[in-house]
mmCIF file of C-alpha atoms in Angstrom:
data_model
loop_
_atom_site.group_PDB
_atom_site.id
_atom_site.type_symbol
_atom_site.label_atom_id
_atom_site.label_comp_id
_atom_site.label_asym_id
_atom_site.label_seq_id
_atom_site.Cartn_x
_atom_site.Cartn_y
_atom_site.Cartn_z
ATOM 1 C CA MET X 259 -17.061 11.481 -28.627
ATOM 2 C CA GLU X 260 -17.950 11.004 -24.989
ATOM 3 C CA ALA X 261 -16.702 13.335 -22.134
ATOM 4 C CA ILE X 262 -14.735 11.087 -19.377
ATOM 5 C CA PRO X 263 -16.942 11.398 -16.203
ATOM 6 C CA ARG X 264 -14.959 14.032 -13.842
ATOM 7 C CA THR X 265 -14.439 11.504 -11.438
ATOM 8 C CA LEU X 266 -12.712 8.831 -13.796
ATOM 9 C CA LEU X 267 -9.964 12.332 -14.377
ATOM 10 C CA ARG X 268 -9.734 12.862 -10.576
ATOM 11 C CA ASP X 269 -8.964 8.742 -9.724
ATOM 12 C CA ARG X 270 -6.448 8.833 -12.509
ATOM 13 C CA ALA X 271 -4.562 12.257 -10.736
ATOM 14 C CA TYR X 272 -5.055 10.615 -7.652
ATOM 15 C CA ALA X 273 -3.043 7.188 -8.785
ATOM 16 C CA ALA X 274 -0.930 8.942 -10.809
ATOM 17 C CA ILE X 275 0.157 11.570 -7.866
ATOM 18 C CA ARG X 276 0.266 8.905 -5.137
ATOM 19 C CA ASP X 277 2.218 6.337 -7.003
ATOM 20 C CA ALA X 278 4.799 8.893 -7.768
ATOM 21 C CA ILE X 279 5.389 9.971 -4.046
ATOM 22 C CA VAL X 280 4.993 6.101 -2.739
ATOM 23 C CA SER X 281 7.962 5.295 -5.317
ATOM 24 C CA GLY X 282 10.057 8.408 -4.094
ATOM 25 C CA GLU X 283 10.082 9.501 -7.775
ATOM 26 C CA ILE X 284 8.410 12.684 -6.183
ATOM 27 C CA ALA X 285 10.634 13.040 -3.110
ATOM 28 C CA PRO X 286 9.492 13.903 0.561
ATOM 29 C CA GLY X 287 9.477 17.621 1.011
ATOM 30 C CA ALA X 288 9.038 18.185 -2.459
ATOM 31 C CA VAL X 289 6.913 21.358 -3.540
ATOM 32 C CA VAL X 290 3.797 20.022 -6.070
ATOM 33 C CA ARG X 291 1.933 22.420 -8.173
ATOM 34 C CA ASP X 292 -1.328 21.770 -9.480
ATOM 35 C CA ALA X 293 -0.386 23.754 -12.782
ATOM 36 C CA GLU X 294 2.675 21.407 -13.454
ATOM 37 C CA LEU X 295 1.018 18.209 -12.559
ATOM 38 C CA ALA X 296 -1.747 19.030 -14.735
ATOM 39 C CA ALA X 297 0.533 19.142 -17.594
ATOM 40 C CA ARG X 298 2.505 16.191 -16.837
ATOM 41 C CA LEU X 299 -0.340 14.186 -16.432
ATOM 42 C CA GLY X 300 -2.884 15.654 -19.586
ATOM 43 C CA LEU X 301 -5.482 16.688 -17.251
ATOM 44 C CA SER X 302 -6.803 20.208 -16.281
ATOM 45 C CA ARG X 303 -5.969 21.761 -13.021
ATOM 46 C CA ALA X 304 -9.483 20.723 -11.092
ATOM 47 C CA PRO X 305 -8.903 16.966 -10.926
ATOM 48 C CA VAL X 306 -5.505 17.269 -10.016
ATOM 49 C CA ARG X 307 -6.608 19.744 -7.105
ATOM 50 C CA GLU X 308 -9.131 17.418 -5.718
ATOM 51 C CA ALA X 309 -6.421 14.513 -5.778
ATOM 52 C CA PHE X 310 -4.214 16.918 -3.958
ATOM 53 C CA SER X 311 -7.040 17.064 -1.152
ATOM 54 C CA ARG X 312 -7.204 13.511 -1.074
ATOM 55 C CA LEU X 313 -3.754 13.091 -0.560
ATOM 56 C CA VAL X 314 -3.762 15.900 2.433
ATOM 57 C CA ASP X 315 -6.205 13.756 3.734
ATOM 58 C CA GLU X 316 -4.331 10.558 3.395
ATOM 59 C CA GLY X 317 -1.337 11.814 4.919
ATOM 60 C CA LEU X 318 0.957 11.719 2.058
ATOM 61 C CA LEU X 319 0.535 15.554 1.066
ATOM 62 C CA GLU X 320 0.526 18.816 3.506
ATOM 63 C CA SER X 321 -0.475 22.084 2.498
ATOM 64 C CA LYS X 322 -1.016 25.577 3.725
ATOM 65 C CA PRO X 323 -3.117 27.691 2.317
ATOM 66 C CA GLN X 324 -1.834 30.304 -0.195
ATOM 67 C CA SER X 325 1.496 29.065 0.146
ATOM 68 C CA TYR X 326 2.529 25.414 -0.393
ATOM 69 C CA THR X 327 1.742 21.899 -1.211
ATOM 70 C CA ARG X 328 4.569 19.757 -0.530
ATOM 71 C CA VAL X 329 5.076 15.828 0.088
ATOM 72 C CA THR X 330 5.445 14.812 3.760
ATOM 73 C CA PRO X 331 8.177 13.598 5.079
ATOM 74 C CA VAL X 332 8.486 10.095 6.041
ATOM 75 C CA VAL X 333 7.709 9.749 10.074
ATOM 76 C CA ALA X 334 8.460 6.495 11.949
ATOM 77 C CA ALA X 335 5.213 6.973 14.164
ATOM 78 C CA ASP X 336 3.301 8.145 11.155
ATOM 79 C CA VAL X 337 4.374 4.502 9.730
ATOM 80 C CA ARG X 338 4.017 2.430 12.622
ATOM 81 C CA ASP X 339 0.379 4.045 13.295
ATOM 82 C CA ALA X 340 -0.463 3.134 9.942
ATOM 83 C CA ALA X 341 1.146 -0.559 9.846
ATOM 84 C CA ALA X 342 -0.776 -1.067 13.309
ATOM 85 C CA VAL X 343 -4.022 0.082 11.581
ATOM 86 C CA VAL X 344 -3.684 -2.103 8.361
ATOM 87 C CA GLY X 345 -2.306 -4.940 9.784
ATOM 88 C CA ALA X 346 -5.434 -5.352 12.032
ATOM 89 C CA MET X 347 -7.603 -4.937 8.989
ATOM 90 C CA HIS X 348 -5.532 -7.749 7.277
ATOM 91 C CA GLU X 349 -5.904 -9.692 10.478
ATOM 92 C CA LEU X 350 -9.749 -9.544 10.464
ATOM 93 C CA ALA X 351 -9.978 -10.271 6.250
ATOM 94 C CA THR X 352 -8.078 -13.522 7.385
ATOM 95 C CA ARG X 353 -10.080 -14.228 10.193
ATOM 96 C CA VAL X 354 -13.229 -13.943 8.035
ATOM 97 C CA ALA X 355 -11.863 -15.158 4.390
ATOM 98 C CA VAL X 356 -9.955 -18.536 5.497
ATOM 99 C CA PRO X 357 -13.374 -20.440 5.842
ATOM 100 C CA ARG X 358 -14.534 -19.103 2.888
ATOM 101 C CA LEU X 359 -11.651 -19.781 0.281
ATOM 102 C CA ILE X 360 -11.599 -22.392 -2.268
ATOM 103 C CA PRO X 361 -9.451 -24.344 -4.124
ATOM 104 C CA ALA X 362 -8.681 -21.834 -7.002
ATOM 105 C CA ASP X 363 -8.046 -18.733 -4.201
ATOM 106 C CA VAL X 364 -5.361 -21.038 -2.471
ATOM 107 C CA GLU X 365 -3.740 -21.676 -6.206
ATOM 108 C CA ALA X 366 -3.657 -17.805 -6.995
ATOM 109 C CA MET X 367 -1.971 -17.028 -3.576
ATOM 110 C CA ARG X 368 1.143 -19.867 -4.250
ATOM 111 C CA ALA X 369 1.159 -18.097 -7.991
ATOM 112 C CA ALA X 370 1.666 -14.652 -6.559
ATOM 113 C CA ASN X 371 4.277 -15.874 -4.028
ATOM 114 C CA GLU X 372 6.070 -17.195 -6.520
ATOM 115 C CA ARG X 373 5.736 -14.095 -8.449
ATOM 116 C CA PHE X 374 6.942 -12.184 -5.388
ATOM 117 C CA ALA X 375 9.707 -14.419 -4.763
ATOM 118 C CA THR X 376 11.045 -14.326 -8.526
ATOM 119 C CA ALA X 377 10.953 -10.502 -8.136
ATOM 120 C CA VAL X 378 12.666 -10.238 -4.706
ATOM 121 C CA ARG X 379 15.522 -12.140 -6.131
ATOM 122 C CA THR X 380 15.699 -10.253 -9.403
ATOM 123 C CA GLY X 381 15.645 -6.938 -7.075
ATOM 124 C CA ASP X 382 12.210 -5.618 -9.015
ATOM 125 C CA ILE X 383 11.135 -3.994 -6.279
ATOM 126 C CA ASP X 384 7.828 -2.715 -8.166
ATOM 127 C CA ALA X 385 6.964 -6.188 -9.485
ATOM 128 C CA ALA X 386 7.281 -7.487 -5.896
ATOM 129 C CA LEU X 387 5.154 -5.062 -4.188
ATOM 130 C CA VAL X 388 2.321 -5.999 -6.951
ATOM 131 C CA ALA X 389 2.823 -9.514 -6.212
ATOM 132 C CA ASP X 390 2.228 -8.955 -2.585
ATOM 133 C CA ASP X 391 -0.599 -6.959 -2.875
ATOM 134 C CA GLU X 392 -2.495 -9.856 -5.035
ATOM 135 C CA LEU X 393 -1.338 -12.358 -2.700
ATOM 136 C CA HIS X 394 -3.138 -10.447 0.337
ATOM 137 C CA ASP X 395 -6.271 -9.113 -1.560
ATOM 138 C CA ILE X 396 -7.134 -12.335 -2.260
ATOM 139 C CA LEU X 397 -7.879 -12.750 1.524
ATOM 140 C CA VAL X 398 -9.243 -9.243 1.338
ATOM 141 C CA ARG X 399 -11.684 -10.143 -1.219
ATOM 142 C CA ALA X 400 -13.128 -13.351 0.134
ATOM 143 C CA ALA X 401 -13.697 -11.555 3.278
ATOM 144 C CA GLY X 402 -16.174 -9.135 1.716
ATOM 145 C CA ASN X 403 -15.862 -6.296 4.688
ATOM 146 C CA ARG X 404 -15.633 -3.198 2.813
ATOM 147 C CA ALA X 405 -14.719 -0.994 5.787
ATOM 148 C CA ALA X 406 -11.644 -2.789 6.188
ATOM 149 C CA ALA X 407 -10.781 -2.947 2.585
ATOM 150 C CA ALA X 408 -11.164 0.834 2.271
ATOM 151 C CA THR X 409 -9.076 1.443 5.496
ATOM 152 C CA ILE X 410 -6.249 -1.057 4.145
ATOM 153 C CA THR X 411 -6.444 1.088 0.815
ATOM 154 C CA ARG X 412 -6.416 4.445 2.626
ATOM 155 C CA TYR X 413 -3.198 3.543 4.733
ATOM 156 C CA THR X 414 -1.128 1.214 2.710
ATOM 157 C CA PRO X 415 0.804 4.225 0.896
ATOM 158 C CA LEU X 416 2.064 5.821 3.985
ATOM 159 C CA ILE X 417 3.933 2.555 4.647
ATOM 160 C CA ARG X 418 4.898 1.373 1.070
ATOM 161 C CA ARG X 419 7.410 4.378 0.780
ATOM 162 C CA LEU X 420 9.647 2.675 3.632
ATOM 163 C CA GLU X 421 8.372 -0.905 2.505
ATOM 164 C CA ARG X 422 10.106 -0.240 -0.848
ATOM 165 C CA ARG X 423 13.485 0.775 0.712
ATOM 166 C CA ARG X 424 12.921 -2.570 2.955
ATOM 167 C CA PHE X 425 12.789 -4.112 -0.119
ATOM 168 C CA GLY X 426 15.525 -2.572 -1.787
ATOM 169 C CA GLU X 427 17.719 -3.544 1.159
ATOM 170 C CA GLY X 428 17.369 -7.114 0.543
ATOM 171 C CA SER X 429 15.293 -7.807 3.672
ATOM 172 C CA ALA X 430 12.019 -9.397 1.712
ATOM 173 C CA CYS X 431 13.342 -12.876 1.544
ATOM 174 C CA ARG X 432 11.702 -13.845 4.565
ATOM 175 C CA SER X 433 8.615 -12.492 3.740
ATOM 176 C CA ALA X 434 8.614 -15.321 0.961
ATOM 177 C CA GLY X 435 8.554 -17.818 3.660
ATOM 178 C CA LEU X 436 5.944 -16.169 5.749
ATOM 179 C CA HIS X 437 3.813 -16.199 2.742
ATOM 180 C CA GLU X 438 3.988 -19.938 2.302
ATOM 181 C CA ARG X 439 3.311 -20.353 6.063
ATOM 182 C CA LEU X 440 -0.075 -18.162 5.641
ATOM 183 C CA ILE X 441 -1.022 -19.828 2.496
ATOM 184 C CA GLU X 442 -0.435 -23.640 4.264
ATOM 185 C CA ALA X 443 -2.356 -22.491 6.835
ATOM 186 C CA CYS X 444 -4.994 -21.260 4.433
ATOM 187 C CA ALA X 445 -4.891 -24.221 2.127
ATOM 188 C CA GLY X 446 -5.516 -26.425 5.604
ATOM 189 C CA GLY X 447 -8.595 -24.273 7.102
ATOM 190 C CA ASP X 448 -6.318 -23.396 9.987
ATOM 191 C CA THR X 449 -7.874 -20.076 10.754
ATOM 192 C CA ASP X 450 -5.853 -19.247 13.974
ATOM 193 C CA GLY X 451 -2.800 -20.228 12.287
ATOM 194 C CA ALA X 452 -3.434 -17.932 9.349
ATOM 195 C CA VAL X 453 -4.014 -15.223 11.605
ATOM 196 C CA ARG X 454 -1.093 -15.777 13.568
ATOM 197 C CA VAL X 455 1.124 -15.636 10.242
ATOM 198 C CA THR X 456 -0.504 -12.283 9.493
ATOM 199 C CA ALA X 457 0.236 -10.820 12.500
ATOM 200 C CA GLU X 458 3.755 -12.003 12.441
ATOM 201 C CA ILE X 459 4.202 -10.621 8.819
ATOM 202 C CA TRP X 460 2.814 -7.064 9.957
ATOM 203 C CA ARG X 461 4.908 -6.987 13.395
ATOM 204 C CA GLY X 462 7.931 -7.799 11.437
ATOM 205 C CA LEU X 463 7.161 -5.113 8.844
ATOM 206 C CA ALA X 464 6.668 -2.122 11.259
ATOM 207 C CA ALA X 465 9.180 -3.398 13.590
ATOM 208 C CA MET X 466 12.047 -3.235 10.494
ATOM 209 C CA ASP X 467 10.464 0.404 9.229
ATOM 210 C CA VAL X 468 10.604 2.120 12.332
ATOM 211 C CA ALA X 469 13.852 0.533 13.126
ATOM 212 C CA GLY X 470 15.150 1.737 9.640
ATOM 213 C CA GLN X 471 14.135 4.980 9.717
ATOM 214 C CA GLU X 472 15.006 5.803 12.965
ATOM 215 C CA ALA X 473 18.659 4.548 12.250
ATOM 216 C CA ALA X 474 18.769 7.186 9.746
ATOM 217 C CA HIS X 475 17.967 10.107 11.997
#
């Protein structure tokens, strides 16, 4: 049997640990140990250590050499900064993508928003976030800007931890309406209108998350 490439093992470890942090399965402040997570994931310690290094770089873990590696706290300022950067990249992607969209793209966005709205109504946070990503990823892919896509991928997990709380509190209903406005602008080839709605989506997200986090302290 051919061995699994090390890069795939590293990516598998990274995705699993990142998702556990974002979902809250591994809570803010929790100490993580490479041996324990390697055993849990059925991997050796090497890809887990490499995943730790990437997660430290992305702000989900913090490490003190020879002492600990632990999940970072959820900090309002960090969420605000990440949301500003990710929002700007989505605005850029939308501006480039709208003239390139084909009818199938718009229909895929409608289908994703229907899944999103259904998930919000039923309280399925995971499905709502997946559908939200699918909708916006259509624009990111159409834009074809690899730097923007990489930046979005890197900083979105920092936002997701608070975004899950936002969905859990039922405040995502407005997002489905904003998505509808975005889709209609895309369908009509209204680039400026689509960019304005995208900016509104991200302004609202950042404001809600920061307000909610500061209220909790």
